Amino acid sequence: MTIASLGIMGGTFNPIHYGHLIAAECARVEFQLEQVIFIPARIPPHKEDWDLLNQAERYRMVEMAVGSNPAFQVSDLEMKREGVSYTVDTLDHYCRCYPASQIFFIMGLDSLFILDTWKDIERLTQLCRFIIVTRPGYNINEEVQIRERLPADFWSQADFLEIPGLDISSSDIRMRVAKGKPIRYMLPETVESYIRQKYFYREG
Ligand code: ATP
Ligand code: MG
């Protein structure tokens, strides 16, 4: 299949919420992406010691959330790969599958701030362009030496995109469920129903 431009949205999606969906949709329209592929991470390198809902369930929730958008897809690539998920390996895969496509990696500003800890950032920079979306609570001007911490080539491959700010995070959703606070309107109804039905994120 020939695709001119492809977006990749990586994350833990524990669970997926409207912050992820609005980031992907705004990037899709602004950069005329034909498809956006959501890729739930198997073992996120930065969250190894963390109580993570199993990958099949996170995948299932992403599938429910993206089902109504014909340009959105979910991939089990990282879930199937043994060991830790590295974005550079994922991008390598997509570059080989879609040699004629321009590939964009979509991320929030908080991810940019830790990008210098990612594996092979130089190589990653050669494989894709980056769309960095705004996120409430994160300000590029307040991050110390972010310009110097990333390879010079990175900045010519990066575009910033201002999106409607949704101060929603998966960790806050998990905490709210545990404390009996509402999560309605923070994520798709189908995903909330699934969380309730399966008793996810409940304390004890
Ligand atoms: P957690 O609280 O568990 O870290 P999260 O809400 O940050 O979860 P992730 O799965 O870590 O979600 O994020 C996947 C990607 O989506 C990251 O690049 C992150 O920056 C981006 N993202 C998540 N929530 C938002 C949001 N509300 N606005 C903009 N970008 C977001
Ligand atoms: Mg996060």
XYZ file of C-alpha atoms and ligand atoms in Angstrom:
236
model
C 0.000 0.000 0.000
C 1.327 3.475 -0.843
C 0.857 6.123 1.788
C 2.325 9.604 1.413
C 2.420 10.429 5.078
C 1.988 8.330 8.165
C 1.708 9.373 11.811
C 2.894 7.190 14.658
C 1.517 7.786 18.145
C 3.405 5.810 20.763
C 2.480 5.559 24.422
C 1.569 3.370 27.318
C -2.135 4.157 26.914
C -2.875 3.002 30.445
C -5.630 3.939 29.620
C -6.066 5.902 26.373
C -7.882 9.238 26.894
C -9.032 12.333 24.985
C -5.608 13.999 25.366
C -4.103 11.285 23.136
C -6.981 11.387 20.684
C -7.026 15.144 20.237
C -3.226 15.202 19.786
C -3.448 12.588 17.037
C -6.413 14.211 15.295
C -4.926 17.721 15.323
C -1.617 16.350 13.965
C -3.454 14.344 11.314
C -5.300 17.350 9.967
C -2.459 19.884 10.275
C 0.130 17.655 8.595
C -2.274 15.894 6.226
C -1.442 12.468 7.565
C -3.269 9.726 5.730
C -3.171 7.452 8.752
C -2.226 7.605 12.393
C -1.128 4.354 13.979
C -1.382 4.064 17.761
C 1.242 1.697 19.137
C 0.840 0.618 22.764
C 4.245 -0.055 24.312
C 4.973 -3.512 25.687
C 7.407 -2.608 28.439
C 7.942 1.124 28.486
C 11.639 1.754 29.137
C 10.871 4.645 31.497
C 8.181 2.877 33.497
C 9.671 -0.551 34.130
C 9.001 -0.702 37.840
C 5.520 0.497 37.474
C 2.211 -1.267 37.981
C 1.121 -1.562 34.391
C -2.152 -2.965 33.140
C -1.380 -5.903 30.852
C -0.726 -5.100 27.238
C -3.721 -6.953 25.806
C -6.103 -4.840 27.883
C -4.368 -1.564 26.966
C -4.487 -2.596 23.313
C -8.194 -3.439 23.606
C -8.989 0.001 25.035
C -7.067 1.753 22.241
C -8.946 -0.338 19.711
C -12.266 0.783 21.213
C -11.216 4.422 21.294
C -9.956 4.697 17.708
C -12.660 2.563 16.079
C -14.825 5.496 14.988
C -12.011 7.309 13.110
C -11.259 5.713 9.721
C -7.794 7.340 9.668
C -6.807 5.824 13.024
C -5.414 2.347 13.558
C -3.848 0.396 16.389
C -0.795 -1.824 16.030
C 0.391 -4.697 18.185
C 3.945 -4.424 16.853
C 5.563 -3.454 20.157
C 3.417 -5.856 22.140
C 4.581 -8.762 20.011
C 8.265 -7.834 20.082
C 10.304 -9.507 22.813
C 11.854 -7.347 25.508
C 11.738 -3.616 25.984
C 9.989 -1.440 23.387
C 12.258 1.122 21.788
C 10.754 3.711 19.488
C 13.791 3.581 17.211
C 13.113 -0.103 16.454
C 9.462 0.634 15.765
C 10.334 3.475 13.400
C 12.884 1.279 11.685
C 10.137 -1.239 11.029
C 7.755 1.339 9.571
C 10.459 2.882 7.388
C 11.103 -0.536 5.887
C 7.391 -1.219 5.392
C 6.671 2.210 3.894
C 9.873 3.281 2.113
C 8.074 5.936 0.057
C 6.245 7.519 2.992
C 7.105 10.497 5.156
C 6.780 9.278 8.725
C 5.895 11.576 11.608
C 6.238 10.649 15.258
C 3.651 12.488 17.372
C 4.396 13.267 21.010
C 3.486 15.637 23.805
C 5.841 18.283 25.137
C 6.519 16.214 28.272
C 7.997 13.480 26.074
C 10.282 15.983 24.342
C 11.768 16.869 27.715
C 12.984 13.286 28.260
C 13.842 12.527 24.650
C 17.579 12.749 25.324
C 17.225 9.564 27.419
C 15.698 7.595 24.521
C 17.716 4.957 22.697
C 19.565 6.091 19.544
C 18.039 9.514 19.265
C 20.454 10.380 16.414
C 19.221 7.437 14.392
C 15.600 8.138 15.286
C 16.098 11.652 13.949
C 17.109 10.186 10.586
C 14.043 7.960 10.415
C 11.184 10.376 10.988
C 9.994 13.902 11.581
C 8.555 14.852 14.963
C 5.302 16.602 15.735
C 5.443 17.958 19.265
C 2.070 18.959 20.649
C 1.475 21.303 23.551
C 0.373 19.863 26.881
C -0.938 21.785 29.906
C 1.710 22.090 32.613
C 4.671 21.935 30.206
C 6.353 25.030 28.838
C 9.231 24.814 26.378
C 10.792 28.006 27.732
C 10.992 26.603 31.241
C 12.918 23.461 30.314
C 16.594 23.936 31.058
C 18.959 23.437 28.137
C 16.549 21.378 26.081
C 18.094 22.808 22.903
C 21.593 21.622 23.860
C 20.458 18.238 25.172
C 19.222 17.022 21.796
C 21.245 16.590 18.583
C 21.316 19.671 16.347
C 19.726 17.660 13.525
C 16.738 16.971 15.699
C 15.530 20.571 15.584
C 15.362 20.660 11.788
C 13.163 17.541 11.975
C 10.754 18.882 14.598
C 7.533 20.855 14.295
C 5.545 22.255 17.203
C 1.773 22.185 17.156
C -0.491 24.038 19.538
C -3.581 21.980 20.353
C -6.571 22.606 22.649
C -5.172 21.991 26.117
C -6.649 19.018 27.931
C -5.164 18.578 31.368
C -5.839 14.845 31.328
C -3.327 12.104 32.036
C -3.584 8.336 32.358
C -2.013 8.475 35.809
C -4.647 10.938 36.990
C -7.405 8.748 35.520
C -6.030 5.714 37.376
C -5.851 7.695 40.591
C -9.375 9.016 40.139
C -10.754 5.508 39.612
C -8.944 4.307 42.734
C -10.408 7.193 44.749
C -13.931 6.906 43.371
C -13.763 10.245 41.525
C -15.427 10.683 38.105
C -13.559 10.081 34.848
C -16.548 10.633 32.585
C -15.801 13.044 29.684
C -12.053 12.423 30.071
C -12.046 9.392 27.798
C -14.463 7.655 25.421
C -17.546 6.163 27.083
C -16.783 2.699 25.732
C -13.367 2.767 27.399
C -14.825 3.952 30.690
C -17.445 1.193 30.600
C -14.738 -1.378 29.957
C -12.655 -0.090 32.889
C -15.691 -0.296 35.182
C -16.753 -3.714 33.939
C -13.262 -5.172 34.450
C -12.626 -3.381 37.782
C -9.372 -1.906 36.462
C -7.390 0.564 38.577
C -9.349 -0.188 41.719
C -7.395 -0.152 44.933
C -6.728 -3.489 46.600
P 0.868 8.625 32.242
O 0.243 9.622 33.164
O 0.675 7.199 32.651
O 2.306 8.941 31.869
P -0.072 9.925 29.845
O -1.405 10.554 29.974
O 1.123 10.810 29.902
O 0.040 8.726 30.864
P 1.193 8.360 27.798
O 0.697 7.040 27.324
O 2.346 8.418 28.707
O -0.073 9.112 28.481
O 1.448 9.348 26.573
C 1.575 8.979 25.236
C 1.867 10.234 24.424
O 0.741 11.113 24.456
C 3.044 11.049 24.967
O 3.805 11.548 23.894
C 2.375 12.171 25.739
O 3.187 13.330 25.752
C 1.115 12.412 24.901
N 0.010 12.935 25.705
C -0.632 12.282 26.713
N -1.600 13.050 27.247
C -1.575 14.225 26.583
C -2.334 15.441 26.698
N -3.291 15.588 27.617
N -2.031 16.460 25.842
C -1.043 16.307 24.936
N -0.286 15.192 24.767
C -0.547 14.158 25.582
Mg 3.069 9.963 30.123
